[in-house]
Coordinates of C-alpha atoms in Angstrom, one line a residue:
Chain I
M15 CA -23.4 9.9 11.4
L16 CA -21.5 10.7 14.4
G17 CA -18.6 8.8 13.1
K18 CA -19.1 10.8 9.9
I19 CA -18.3 14.0 11.6
L20 CA -15.8 12.5 13.9
G21 CA -13.9 11.4 10.4
R22 CA -14.1 14.7 8.6
L23 CA -13.1 16.6 12.0
E24 CA -9.9 14.2 12.0
E25 CA -9.3 14.7 8.6
S26 CA -9.5 18.6 8.4
F27 CA -7.4 18.7 11.9
L28 CA -4.6 16.6 9.9
C29 CA -4.9 19.5 6.4
L30 CA -4.8 22.1 9.1
L31 CA -1.9 20.9 10.4
L32 CA -0.1 20.2 7.0
V33 CA -1.2 23.9 5.9
S34 CA 0.2 25.6 8.9
M35 CA 3.1 23.7 9.1
T36 CA 3.7 25.1 5.2
F37 CA 2.4 28.7 5.5
L38 CA 4.6 28.7 9.0
V39 CA 8.1 27.7 7.1
F40 CA 6.7 30.3 4.2
A41 CA 6.3 32.5 6.5
E42 CA 9.8 32.6 8.0
V43 CA 11.2 33.0 4.1
V44 CA 9.4 35.8 4.0
A45 CA 10.2 37.3 7.2
R46 CA 13.9 36.8 6.8
F47 CA 13.7 37.8 3.1
G48 CA 11.5 40.7 2.6
F49 CA 12.1 42.4 6.6
N50 CA 15.3 40.9 7.2
A51 CA 13.8 39.1 10.4
G52 CA 12.9 36.1 12.3
I53 CA 10.3 34.8 13.7
H54 CA 12.0 33.0 17.0
W55 CA 9.1 30.7 18.0
A56 CA 8.4 29.4 14.4
Q57 CA 10.6 26.7 14.4
E58 CA 9.5 25.0 17.4
I59 CA 5.8 25.0 16.7
T60 CA 6.5 23.7 13.3
L61 CA 8.3 20.9 14.4
T62 CA 6.0 20.3 17.4
M63 CA 2.8 20.7 14.7
S64 CA 5.0 17.5 12.6
A65 CA 5.0 15.3 15.4
W66 CA 1.4 15.7 16.3
F67 CA 1.1 15.2 12.3
V68 CA 2.5 12.2 11.9
L69 CA 1.9 10.7 15.0
F70 CA -2.1 11.5 15.3
G71 CA -2.1 10.4 11.5
A72 CA -0.4 7.0 12.1
S73 CA -3.6 5.9 13.2
Y74 CA -5.8 7.7 10.5
G75 CA -3.3 6.0 7.8
V76 CA -4.6 2.4 8.9
K77 CA -8.2 3.3 8.8
V78 CA -7.7 5.0 4.9
G79 CA -5.1 2.3 4.2
S80 CA -2.4 4.6 3.4
H81 CA 0.3 2.8 5.2
I82 CA 2.7 0.7 2.7
G83 CA 3.6 -2.9 3.1
V84 CA 5.1 -6.1 1.3
D85 CA 1.7 -8.1 0.6
V86 CA 2.8 -10.1 -2.2
F87 CA 3.6 -13.1 -0.5
V88 CA 0.9 -13.3 2.0
K89 CA -2.0 -12.4 -0.8
M90 CA -0.4 -15.6 -2.9
L91 CA -1.1 -18.2 0.0
P92 CA -4.4 -19.5 0.5
R93 CA -7.6 -17.4 1.9
N94 CA -7.5 -18.8 5.3
V95 CA -3.7 -18.8 6.1
H96 CA -4.2 -15.4 4.9
R97 CA -6.4 -14.3 7.3
A98 CA -4.3 -16.1 10.6
I99 CA -1.5 -14.8 9.3
T100 CA -3.6 -11.4 9.1
M101 CA -4.1 -11.6 12.6
L102 CA -1.1 -12.8 14.4
A103 CA 0.3 -9.4 12.4
I104 CA -2.4 -7.0 14.0
V105 CA -1.5 -8.8 17.3
L106 CA 2.0 -7.9 16.9
C107 CA 0.9 -4.4 16.3
L108 CA -1.1 -4.0 18.9
F109 CA 1.9 -5.2 21.1
Y110 CA 4.1 -2.6 19.2
C111 CA 1.1 0.0 20.2
S112 CA 1.2 -1.3 23.6
L113 CA 4.8 -0.8 24.4
F114 CA 4.8 2.5 23.3
L115 CA 1.8 3.2 24.9
Y116 CA 3.1 2.5 28.3
G117 CA 6.5 3.8 27.6
S118 CA 4.7 7.1 26.3
W119 CA 2.9 7.2 29.9
I120 CA 5.6 6.9 32.0
Y121 CA 7.8 9.5 29.9
L122 CA 4.7 12.0 30.2
S123 CA 4.1 11.7 33.5
K124 CA 8.1 12.5 34.4
L125 CA 7.6 15.2 32.6
H126 CA 4.5 16.2 34.3
M127 CA 6.1 15.8 37.8
I128 CA 9.2 17.9 36.5
G129 CA 6.7 20.4 34.7
I130 CA 9.5 22.1 32.5
E131 CA 8.3 24.2 29.8
M132 CA 9.0 24.2 26.0
E133 CA 12.1 26.2 24.6
D134 CA 10.6 29.0 22.7
L135 CA 6.7 28.9 24.0
P136 CA 5.3 29.4 27.8
I137 CA 3.9 25.7 27.4
P138 CA 4.5 23.2 29.9
R139 CA 6.1 20.2 27.6
W140 CA 4.5 17.5 28.5
M141 CA 1.0 18.7 26.6
P142 CA 2.4 18.9 22.9
T143 CA 4.2 15.4 24.1
S144 CA 1.1 14.1 24.9
V145 CA 0.2 13.1 21.3
L146 CA 2.5 10.2 22.0
F147 CA 0.0 8.5 23.9
I148 CA -3.4 10.1 22.5
G149 CA -1.7 8.6 18.9
F150 CA -0.7 5.4 20.1
A151 CA -4.3 4.9 22.0
L152 CA -5.6 5.6 18.6
L153 CA -3.7 3.2 16.3
I154 CA -4.9 0.6 19.0
V155 CA -8.2 1.2 17.9
R156 CA -7.8 1.0 14.5
F157 CA -6.1 -1.6 14.9
L158 CA -9.0 -3.4 16.8
V159 CA -11.2 -2.6 15.0
L160 CA -9.4 -4.2 11.8
L161 CA -9.0 -7.1 14.0
W162 CA -12.6 -7.4 14.2
G163 CA -12.9 -6.9 10.3
V164 CA -10.7 -9.7 9.8
V165 CA -12.8 -11.8 12.1
T166 CA -15.9 -11.0 10.7
H167 CA -14.5 -11.9 7.3
K168 CA -15.2 -8.2 5.9
T169 CA -11.1 -8.5 4.7
D170 CA -8.4 -10.6 5.1
G171 CA -5.3 -8.4 5.1
F172 CA -3.9 -4.7 5.9
H173 CA -5.2 -2.5 4.0
L174 CA -1.8 -1.1 2.1
A175 CA -1.3 1.9 -0.1
D176 CA -1.1 1.0 -3.7
E177 CA 0.7 3.9 -5.4
A178 CA 0.4 2.2 -9.2
K179 CA -3.6 2.3 -8.0
E180 CA -3.4 6.0 -6.8
S181 CA -1.4 7.3 -9.7
M182 CA -4.1 5.7 -12.0
H183 CA -6.9 8.3 -11.3
I184 CA -4.4 10.8 -13.5
A185 CA -4.9 8.8 -16.4
E186 CA -8.8 8.7 -15.8
E187 CA -9.1 12.1 -15.6
I188 CA -7.3 12.8 -19.0
R189 CA -9.4 9.9 -20.4
A190 CA -12.4 11.5 -19.3
K191 CA -11.4 14.8 -20.5
N192 CA -10.7 13.1 -23.8
K193 CA -14.1 11.7 -24.2
Q194 CA -15.8 15.2 -23.2
E195 CA -13.7 16.6 -25.9
E196 CA -14.6 14.4 -28.7
A197 CA -18.3 14.6 -27.5
N198 CA -17.9 18.5 -28.2
Chain W
M4 CA 22.8 -12.6 18.2
A5 CA 20.9 -9.1 18.5
T6 CA 21.8 -8.4 14.7
A7 CA 20.1 -12.1 14.4
A8 CA 17.0 -11.0 16.2
L9 CA 16.6 -7.7 14.8
F10 CA 16.7 -9.1 10.9
I11 CA 14.8 -12.3 11.3
L12 CA 12.4 -9.9 13.3
L13 CA 11.8 -7.0 10.4
F14 CA 11.6 -9.7 7.8
A15 CA 9.4 -11.8 9.9
C16 CA 6.9 -9.2 10.5
M17 CA 7.6 -7.5 6.8
F18 CA 6.6 -10.5 5.0
M19 CA 3.2 -11.0 7.1
G20 CA 1.8 -8.0 5.5
M21 CA 2.4 -5.5 8.4
P22 CA 2.7 -2.1 7.6
I23 CA 6.7 -1.5 6.8
A24 CA 6.2 1.2 9.5
I25 CA 5.5 -0.9 12.5
A26 CA 7.9 -3.5 11.3
L27 CA 10.9 -1.9 11.6
G28 CA 9.4 -0.2 15.0
L29 CA 8.4 -3.4 16.6
S30 CA 11.8 -5.1 15.6
S31 CA 13.7 -2.4 16.9
V32 CA 12.1 -2.1 20.0
T33 CA 11.6 -5.9 20.9
T34 CA 15.9 -6.1 19.9
I35 CA 16.5 -3.1 22.3
L36 CA 14.1 -4.8 25.3
M37 CA 16.1 -8.2 24.6
F38 CA 19.7 -6.7 24.6
S39 CA 19.9 -3.7 26.1
N40 CA 19.0 -1.8 29.4
D41 CA 17.0 0.9 28.1
S42 CA 13.8 1.6 29.4
L43 CA 10.2 1.9 27.2
A44 CA 10.1 5.7 28.5
S45 CA 13.6 6.6 26.5
I46 CA 12.5 4.8 23.8
A47 CA 9.3 6.4 23.4
L48 CA 10.8 10.1 24.1
K49 CA 13.2 8.9 20.7
L50 CA 10.1 8.0 18.4
F51 CA 9.0 11.8 19.5
E52 CA 12.4 13.3 18.8
A53 CA 12.4 11.5 15.6
T54 CA 9.2 13.2 14.7
S55 CA 10.1 16.9 16.3
E56 CA 13.5 17.8 16.1
H57 CA 14.3 17.2 12.2
Y58 CA 13.6 20.3 10.2
T59 CA 15.2 19.1 7.5
L60 CA 12.5 16.4 7.2
L61 CA 9.2 18.5 6.7
A62 CA 10.9 19.4 3.3
I63 CA 9.3 15.6 2.3
P64 CA 5.4 16.8 3.3
F65 CA 6.2 20.4 1.3
F66 CA 7.0 18.8 -2.1
I67 CA 4.7 16.0 -1.5
L68 CA 2.0 18.9 -1.3
S69 CA 3.8 21.1 -4.3
S70 CA 3.4 17.6 -6.3
A71 CA -0.1 17.0 -5.4
F72 CA -1.3 20.5 -6.9
L73 CA 0.8 19.8 -9.9
S74 CA 0.0 15.9 -10.5
T75 CA -2.8 16.6 -12.8
G76 CA -3.8 15.4 -16.1
G77 CA -3.6 19.4 -17.4
V78 CA -0.1 20.2 -16.3
A79 CA 1.0 16.8 -18.1
K80 CA -0.8 18.0 -21.3
R81 CA 0.8 21.8 -21.2
I82 CA 4.4 20.2 -20.9
I83 CA 3.6 17.4 -23.3
N84 CA 2.8 20.4 -25.6
F85 CA 5.9 22.6 -25.1
A86 CA 8.0 19.4 -25.7
I87 CA 6.2 18.7 -28.7
D88 CA 6.5 21.9 -30.4
S89 CA 10.5 22.1 -29.1
V90 CA 11.8 18.5 -30.1
G91 CA 8.9 17.1 -32.3
H92 CA 10.3 17.8 -35.7
I93 CA 13.1 15.6 -35.2
K94 CA 13.0 11.7 -36.8
G95 CA 11.5 9.9 -34.3
G96 CA 10.4 13.1 -32.5
L97 CA 7.2 12.4 -30.7
A98 CA 9.3 9.4 -28.6
M99 CA 11.9 12.4 -28.0
A100 CA 9.4 14.5 -26.8
S101 CA 7.5 12.1 -24.6
I102 CA 11.0 11.4 -22.9
M103 CA 11.4 15.2 -22.5
A104 CA 8.2 15.6 -21.0
C105 CA 8.8 12.8 -18.7
M106 CA 12.2 14.6 -17.5
L107 CA 10.0 17.3 -16.9
F108 CA 7.3 16.2 -15.3
A109 CA 9.2 13.8 -13.4
A110 CA 10.6 17.1 -11.9
V111 CA 7.1 18.8 -11.1
S112 CA 5.3 15.4 -9.4
G113 CA 8.5 13.7 -7.8
S114 CA 6.8 10.4 -8.2
S115 CA 7.8 7.9 -10.9
P116 CA 4.2 6.2 -11.2
A117 CA 2.5 9.2 -11.3
T118 CA 4.5 10.1 -14.0
V119 CA 4.2 7.1 -16.5
A120 CA 0.2 7.5 -15.4
A121 CA -0.1 11.2 -16.7
I122 CA 2.5 11.5 -20.0
G123 CA 1.8 7.7 -20.9
S124 CA -2.0 7.8 -21.0
I125 CA -1.8 11.3 -23.1
V126 CA 1.6 10.2 -25.4
I127 CA 1.0 6.3 -26.1
A128 CA -2.1 6.4 -28.0
G129 CA -0.6 9.5 -29.7
M130 CA 2.3 8.0 -30.9
V131 CA -0.1 4.4 -32.1
R132 CA -1.8 7.4 -33.7
S133 CA 0.8 8.6 -35.8
G134 CA 2.4 5.4 -36.4
Y135 CA 4.8 3.9 -33.8
P136 CA 4.9 0.7 -32.7
E137 CA 3.2 0.0 -29.1
K138 CA 5.7 -1.6 -28.0
L139 CA 8.0 1.1 -28.5
A140 CA 5.9 3.8 -27.0
A141 CA 5.2 2.1 -23.7
G142 CA 8.6 0.7 -23.3
V143 CA 9.7 3.8 -23.4
I144 CA 7.2 6.1 -21.2
T145 CA 7.6 3.0 -18.4
T146 CA 11.4 3.7 -18.6
S147 CA 11.7 7.4 -18.4
G148 CA 9.2 7.5 -16.1
T149 CA 11.6 6.3 -13.6
L150 CA 13.5 9.5 -13.9
G151 CA 11.1 10.9 -11.4
I152 CA 13.1 9.8 -8.2
L153 CA 16.4 10.6 -9.7
I154 CA 15.6 14.0 -11.3
P155 CA 15.7 16.7 -8.5
P156 CA 13.8 17.9 -6.4
S157 CA 13.1 13.9 -5.6
I158 CA 11.2 12.4 -2.7
V159 CA 13.3 9.5 -2.3
M160 CA 16.2 11.4 -2.3
L161 CA 15.2 13.5 0.7
V162 CA 14.5 9.8 2.6
Y163 CA 18.1 8.7 2.0
S164 CA 19.5 12.3 3.2
A165 CA 17.2 11.2 6.4
A166 CA 18.6 7.8 6.7
T167 CA 21.9 8.8 6.4
E168 CA 22.2 12.6 7.3
V169 CA 23.7 13.5 4.3
S170 CA 23.0 17.4 3.0
A171 CA 19.8 16.9 1.0
S172 CA 21.2 20.0 -1.1
R173 CA 23.7 18.3 -2.7
M174 CA 21.8 15.1 -3.1
F175 CA 19.7 17.9 -5.4
M176 CA 22.9 19.1 -7.2
A177 CA 24.3 15.4 -7.5
G178 CA 21.0 14.1 -8.9
L179 CA 20.8 16.6 -11.9
I180 CA 23.1 15.6 -14.5
P181 CA 22.8 11.6 -13.9
G182 CA 19.0 12.4 -14.6
V183 CA 19.5 14.7 -17.4
M184 CA 21.8 12.3 -18.8
M185 CA 19.6 8.9 -18.7
G186 CA 17.0 11.2 -20.9
F187 CA 19.6 12.1 -23.4
L188 CA 20.6 9.0 -23.4
L189 CA 17.2 7.5 -24.0
M190 CA 17.0 10.1 -26.7
V191 CA 19.8 9.2 -28.5
V192 CA 19.3 5.4 -28.5
I193 CA 15.5 6.8 -30.2
Y194 CA 17.3 8.6 -32.4
I195 CA 18.9 5.5 -34.0
V196 CA 16.1 3.4 -33.8
A197 CA 14.0 6.2 -35.5
R198 CA 16.9 6.3 -38.1
V199 CA 16.8 2.8 -38.7
T200 CA 13.1 1.7 -39.0
N201 CA 12.0 5.2 -40.3
L202 CA 9.7 6.7 -37.9
P203 CA 7.9 9.7 -38.3
A204 CA 8.7 13.0 -37.5
Q205 CA 6.4 16.0 -37.1
P206 CA 6.4 19.5 -39.1
F207 CA 8.2 22.1 -37.2
P208 CA 5.1 24.5 -35.6
G209 CA 7.5 27.7 -35.9
F210 CA 9.1 29.7 -33.1
L211 CA 6.1 32.0 -32.3
Q212 CA 4.1 28.5 -31.1
L213 CA 7.0 27.3 -29.9
A214 CA 7.1 30.1 -28.0
K215 CA 3.5 30.2 -26.3
S216 CA 3.7 26.4 -25.4
G217 CA 7.0 27.1 -23.3
G218 CA 5.4 30.3 -22.3
I219 CA 2.1 28.0 -20.5
A220 CA 4.1 25.4 -19.5
L221 CA 6.4 27.6 -17.6
G222 CA 3.6 28.4 -15.6
G223 CA 4.2 24.7 -14.2
L224 CA 8.1 24.4 -14.9
M225 CA 8.6 27.7 -13.0
L226 CA 8.4 24.9 -9.6
I227 CA 11.7 23.5 -10.5
I228 CA 13.3 26.5 -11.2
I229 CA 12.6 28.3 -7.9
V230 CA 13.1 25.0 -6.4
L231 CA 16.5 24.0 -7.8
G232 CA 17.1 27.8 -8.3
S233 CA 17.3 29.2 -4.2
I234 CA 18.8 25.6 -3.3
Y235 CA 21.9 25.9 -5.9
G236 CA 22.4 29.4 -5.0
G237 CA 22.6 29.0 -1.4
I238 CA 19.3 31.0 -0.7
A239 CA 17.0 28.7 1.1
S240 CA 17.6 25.2 2.4
P241 CA 15.6 21.8 1.0
T242 CA 12.6 22.5 3.7
E243 CA 11.9 26.4 2.9
A244 CA 12.4 25.7 -1.2
A245 CA 10.0 23.1 -0.3
A246 CA 7.2 25.2 1.3
A247 CA 7.6 28.0 -1.0
A248 CA 6.8 25.1 -3.5
A249 CA 4.1 24.3 -2.4
I250 CA 2.4 27.6 -2.1
Y251 CA 3.6 28.3 -5.7
A252 CA 2.0 25.2 -6.8
F253 CA -0.8 25.9 -5.0
L254 CA -1.3 29.7 -6.7
V255 CA -0.5 27.7 -10.3
A256 CA -3.0 25.1 -10.1
V257 CA -5.9 27.4 -8.7
I258 CA -5.6 30.6 -9.8
G259 CA -3.0 30.2 -13.1
Y260 CA -4.0 27.1 -14.5
R261 CA -7.4 27.0 -13.0
D262 CA -7.3 23.1 -13.0
M263 CA -9.2 22.8 -10.0
G264 CA -10.6 24.5 -7.0
P265 CA -13.4 27.8 -7.2
I266 CA -12.9 29.3 -10.7
K267 CA -12.1 25.9 -12.2
D268 CA -12.2 26.3 -16.1
M269 CA -13.1 29.7 -16.2
P270 CA -11.5 31.1 -18.9
W271 CA -9.3 34.2 -18.2
R272 CA -10.8 35.9 -21.4
K273 CA -14.4 35.3 -22.5
E274 CA -15.3 35.5 -26.0
G275 CA -15.5 39.5 -27.0
E276 CA -14.9 41.0 -23.5
G277 CA -13.4 44.4 -23.3
M278 CA -9.9 44.6 -21.6
A279 CA -11.3 46.5 -18.7
S280 CA -13.7 44.1 -17.6
V281 CA -11.3 41.2 -17.9
F282 CA -9.0 43.0 -15.9
I283 CA -11.6 43.5 -13.0
R284 CA -13.5 40.1 -13.0
N285 CA -10.2 38.5 -13.1
T286 CA -8.8 40.3 -10.1
V287 CA -11.9 40.5 -8.1
Q288 CA -12.2 36.4 -9.0
M289 CA -8.7 35.4 -8.0
T290 CA -8.7 37.6 -5.2
L291 CA -11.5 35.5 -3.8
A292 CA -11.1 32.2 -5.1
I293 CA -8.0 32.0 -2.6
P294 CA -10.3 32.5 0.8
R295 CA -12.7 30.3 -1.4
S296 CA -10.3 27.5 -1.6
I297 CA -10.4 26.8 1.9
Y298 CA -13.7 24.9 1.8
N299 CA -13.2 24.0 -1.9
R300 CA -13.7 20.0 -2.5
E301 CA -11.1 19.7 -5.0
V302 CA -8.5 21.5 -3.1
N303 CA -9.7 19.6 0.3
K304 CA -8.8 16.5 -1.6
V305 CA -5.6 17.2 -2.9
V306 CA -4.4 18.3 0.7
L307 CA -5.9 15.5 2.3
D308 CA -3.9 13.0 -0.3
A309 CA -0.7 14.7 0.5
A310 CA -1.3 14.5 4.0
K311 CA -2.1 10.8 4.1
V312 CA 1.4 10.2 2.1
S313 CA 3.6 12.4 4.1
M314 CA 2.3 11.2 7.4
M315 CA 2.7 7.8 5.8
L316 CA 6.4 8.5 4.8
L317 CA 7.6 10.3 7.9
F318 CA 5.8 7.5 9.8
I319 CA 8.4 5.1 8.6
I320 CA 11.1 7.3 8.6
A321 CA 10.7 7.8 12.4
N322 CA 10.4 4.0 13.0
A323 CA 13.0 3.6 10.6
M324 CA 15.6 5.9 12.9
L325 CA 14.7 3.9 16.6
F326 CA 15.9 1.0 13.4
A327 CA 19.2 3.0 12.5
H328 CA 19.6 3.6 16.3
V329 CA 19.8 -0.1 17.2
L330 CA 22.4 -1.2 14.1
T331 CA 24.3 2.0 15.6
T332 CA 24.4 0.6 19.3
E333 CA 25.0 -2.7 18.4
R334 CA 27.7 -1.7 15.9
I335 CA 26.3 -4.2 13.1
P336 CA 27.5 -1.5 10.0
H337 CA 31.1 -1.7 11.8
S338 CA 31.6 -5.3 11.9
V339 CA 30.0 -5.7 8.8
A340 CA 32.9 -3.2 7.0
E341 CA 35.6 -5.1 9.4
T342 CA 34.4 -8.5 7.8
I343 CA 34.1 -6.7 4.4
L344 CA 37.7 -5.3 4.8
Q345 CA 39.0 -8.6 6.4
W346 CA 37.9 -10.1 2.8
G347 CA 39.9 -7.5 0.7
L348 CA 36.6 -6.1 -1.0
P349 CA 37.9 -3.6 -3.1
A350 CA 35.7 -0.7 -3.2
W351 CA 34.2 -1.4 -6.7
G352 CA 33.4 -5.2 -6.1
F353 CA 31.6 -3.7 -2.8
L354 CA 29.9 -1.5 -5.3
I355 CA 28.9 -4.6 -7.5
V356 CA 27.6 -6.3 -4.0
V357 CA 25.5 -3.4 -3.2
N358 CA 24.4 -3.0 -6.9
I359 CA 23.0 -6.8 -6.8
L360 CA 21.7 -6.9 -3.6
L361 CA 19.5 -3.3 -4.4
L362 CA 18.4 -4.9 -7.3
I363 CA 17.3 -7.8 -5.5
A364 CA 15.4 -6.0 -3.0
G365 CA 13.9 -3.5 -5.5
N366 CA 11.7 -6.6 -6.6
F367 CA 10.1 -7.1 -3.5
M368 CA 9.8 -3.6 -1.8
E369 CA 9.1 0.6 -2.4
P370 CA 11.9 2.7 -2.8
T371 CA 11.8 4.5 0.5
A372 CA 11.5 1.3 2.9
I373 CA 14.4 -0.2 0.9
L374 CA 16.9 2.9 1.2
L375 CA 15.6 3.4 5.2
I376 CA 17.1 -0.3 5.8
M377 CA 19.8 -0.2 3.5
A378 CA 21.2 3.2 3.7
P379 CA 22.3 3.3 7.7
I380 CA 24.2 -0.4 6.9
L381 CA 25.5 0.6 3.5
F382 CA 26.8 4.4 4.4
P383 CA 29.4 3.0 7.1
I384 CA 31.2 0.8 5.2
A385 CA 30.8 2.8 1.9
V386 CA 32.5 5.5 3.5
Q387 CA 35.4 3.1 5.0
L388 CA 36.4 2.0 1.6
G389 CA 36.2 5.6 0.4
I390 CA 33.3 5.7 -1.4
D391 CA 31.4 9.0 -1.4
P392 CA 28.3 9.3 0.5
I393 CA 26.8 11.2 -2.3
H394 CA 27.9 8.9 -5.0
L395 CA 26.6 5.9 -3.0
G396 CA 23.1 7.9 -2.7
I397 CA 22.6 8.4 -6.4
I398 CA 23.7 4.5 -7.1
M399 CA 20.8 3.9 -4.9
V400 CA 18.3 5.7 -6.8
V401 CA 19.2 4.5 -9.8
N402 CA 19.1 0.9 -8.5
M403 CA 15.4 2.1 -7.2
E404 CA 15.1 3.2 -10.4
I405 CA 15.4 -0.2 -11.9
G406 CA 13.3 -2.1 -9.4
M407 CA 10.1 0.1 -10.2
L408 CA 10.6 -1.9 -13.8
T409 CA 10.8 -5.5 -11.9
P410 CA 8.0 -7.7 -11.2
P411 CA 6.2 -8.5 -9.1
V412 CA 6.0 -4.6 -7.2
G413 CA 7.6 -3.1 -10.2
L414 CA 5.0 0.3 -10.0
N415 CA 5.4 1.4 -13.4
L416 CA 4.8 -1.7 -15.1
F417 CA 1.4 -1.9 -13.2
V418 CA 0.6 1.8 -14.6
T419 CA 1.8 0.8 -18.1
A420 CA -0.4 -2.3 -18.0
G421 CA -3.2 -0.2 -16.5
I422 CA -2.9 2.7 -19.2
T423 CA -3.0 0.5 -22.5
G424 CA -5.0 -2.4 -21.2
R425 CA -2.4 -4.7 -22.1
D426 CA -1.6 -7.9 -19.7
M427 CA 2.1 -7.4 -17.5
L428 CA 4.2 -10.0 -19.8
W429 CA 3.3 -7.7 -22.4
V430 CA 4.6 -4.8 -20.7
I431 CA 7.8 -6.5 -19.1
K432 CA 8.4 -7.3 -23.0
S433 CA 8.4 -4.0 -24.0
V434 CA 10.1 -2.4 -21.1
L435 CA 13.2 -5.3 -21.1
P436 CA 15.1 -3.5 -23.8
W437 CA 14.7 -0.8 -22.1
M438 CA 15.7 -1.8 -18.9
L439 CA 18.9 -3.2 -20.5
L440 CA 20.0 0.3 -21.2
L441 CA 18.9 1.0 -17.9
L442 CA 21.6 -1.4 -16.4
F443 CA 24.2 0.2 -18.8
F444 CA 23.3 3.5 -17.3
L445 CA 24.1 2.0 -13.8
M446 CA 27.4 0.7 -14.7
L447 CA 28.1 4.5 -15.8
I448 CA 27.3 5.7 -12.4
T449 CA 28.7 3.6 -10.1
Y450 CA 31.8 3.2 -11.7
V451 CA 32.3 7.0 -13.0
P452 CA 31.7 9.2 -9.8
Q453 CA 32.4 12.5 -11.2
I454 CA 28.6 12.4 -13.2
S455 CA 27.1 12.1 -9.8
L456 CA 29.7 14.5 -7.8
F457 CA 30.6 17.2 -10.6
L458 CA 27.6 19.6 -9.8
P459 CA 28.0 19.6 -6.0
E460 CA 31.9 19.7 -6.1
Y461 CA 31.8 22.9 -8.8
I462 CA 29.0 24.4 -6.7
D463 CA 31.4 24.2 -3.6
A464 CA 34.1 25.3 -5.6
M465 CA 32.3 28.5 -6.8
K466 CA 31.2 29.2 -3.0
G467 CA 35.1 29.2 -2.5
Y468 CA 34.7 26.2 0.0

């Protein structure tokens, strides 16, 4: 239950970031053409949101399987070899995350110590940058969950996106509509 | 040494099935730590900058959002009706109309597999019903679906300009003529086939019907006009045009076409409804539809789907920027370029090598991944050999198109197999003759740079540069 609510919150947060970036850039265009004015803080905020969107979203992508990768070769291997390779790959992913987690911690603590503010907004710079740490911490959590899934035989490999499969939902929608029309 | 480490790590990680973003990031970070003095903090800073200092990259999520709103069966149907009304009466017209529909839908959706799925599942059955061989129908659609990444606005082109810092606007200008030419080439071949094998033609529906279906389709097609018009005219940057496109796409899908959202399938005018009532009801419904969309399930799903794809792409790009950073600090493209110049390989020879390399890579990887790995390497070499970066970009995109048709990872093949219910081998055979055409087209693009460069140079000249 709590997991479900957290999941919904995560999704809403990401959607909100995407939608507000779109509106902000659009508002800037409208301000420029309609009122011959600019919104001077808009660009910095949009770009900060984009960083949050990407770094916060990366771990969500691991959860729902939206990352792309090359899995044609590992899928041809016997099941246990495939699982072993996946475990090694996840450990390597965890290593990658920890390197960045450590690096961002040092960077953030330096930023905090210096205490500089953002260019256009009176916000200390370490605050928006903290998503580096948050994002990689979440990524570690997601990879640990995935590793557990492989260990307990719930899955064999990374859950990777398949654009061809995703496009099929358009085909299914059309098929369903045709059936509906035939029935009428 | 560093070069070897970088590439061995990258390919080892990638073929283990790791997400490409992390394979790129991990191999770069490890190489940096082993062979240079950069600290982890500075690498983390670089990654943050890669996600937060590139305003042009924001065009990617916005275009994905706009295409998510318009990549629906409803939009596909409207475009197909318009295409059939305009070219259906020629011999082999249904096939030509399908190609035209693919071109238009491709421009709106920017994705090849989505184009094949949307157009293919409607027209392949229709073509078979009016007497076309199914193999021909499947082959044509699978091939013309690849135009999705060549006809602007295209997400793959944005990725190329992110990897090489070539202007995205100019890439969008360069893609238009090759894209239209490719579609035209397919249509000409179909016309010849239709003459020889006596394929059927549809009756001409009359100009009134054409104007009507054209008007209906225009709702979606306006998107292309807005985006390309504002970019070609130099009014807006691709990012701004994309943001406007996303908002326009939302309005068309939810309020104009009513394919999704709170007033889904609500007719503009109910039977026997008075004009005053139509006006008042629609105004109220449309005004309410915008706030109601915030918690509408279908609209939420479209936004979330777009968010998933865009953050995946942007995360890869951020990591690819680390990769490109390692490439430049290790001067890898530079030394490759020197070796090539020493061999005395001319520009045309280099382009053959590029094409072969890309065609092989296209068998195994997704277009975005190939571009992000190969473009930073090929770009400096091409510049040294006097090849225009825009031209190189178009060559790479056409190669990616062919990659979508080659097994084992040809995305379009899977979609066609899914629509027709046939096996992969049948689909591959149906595509084969058309792929030869595409290879011919690749040669044309490679050795006649004017096809790609004419429009950007013409627009530059017009603006007086």
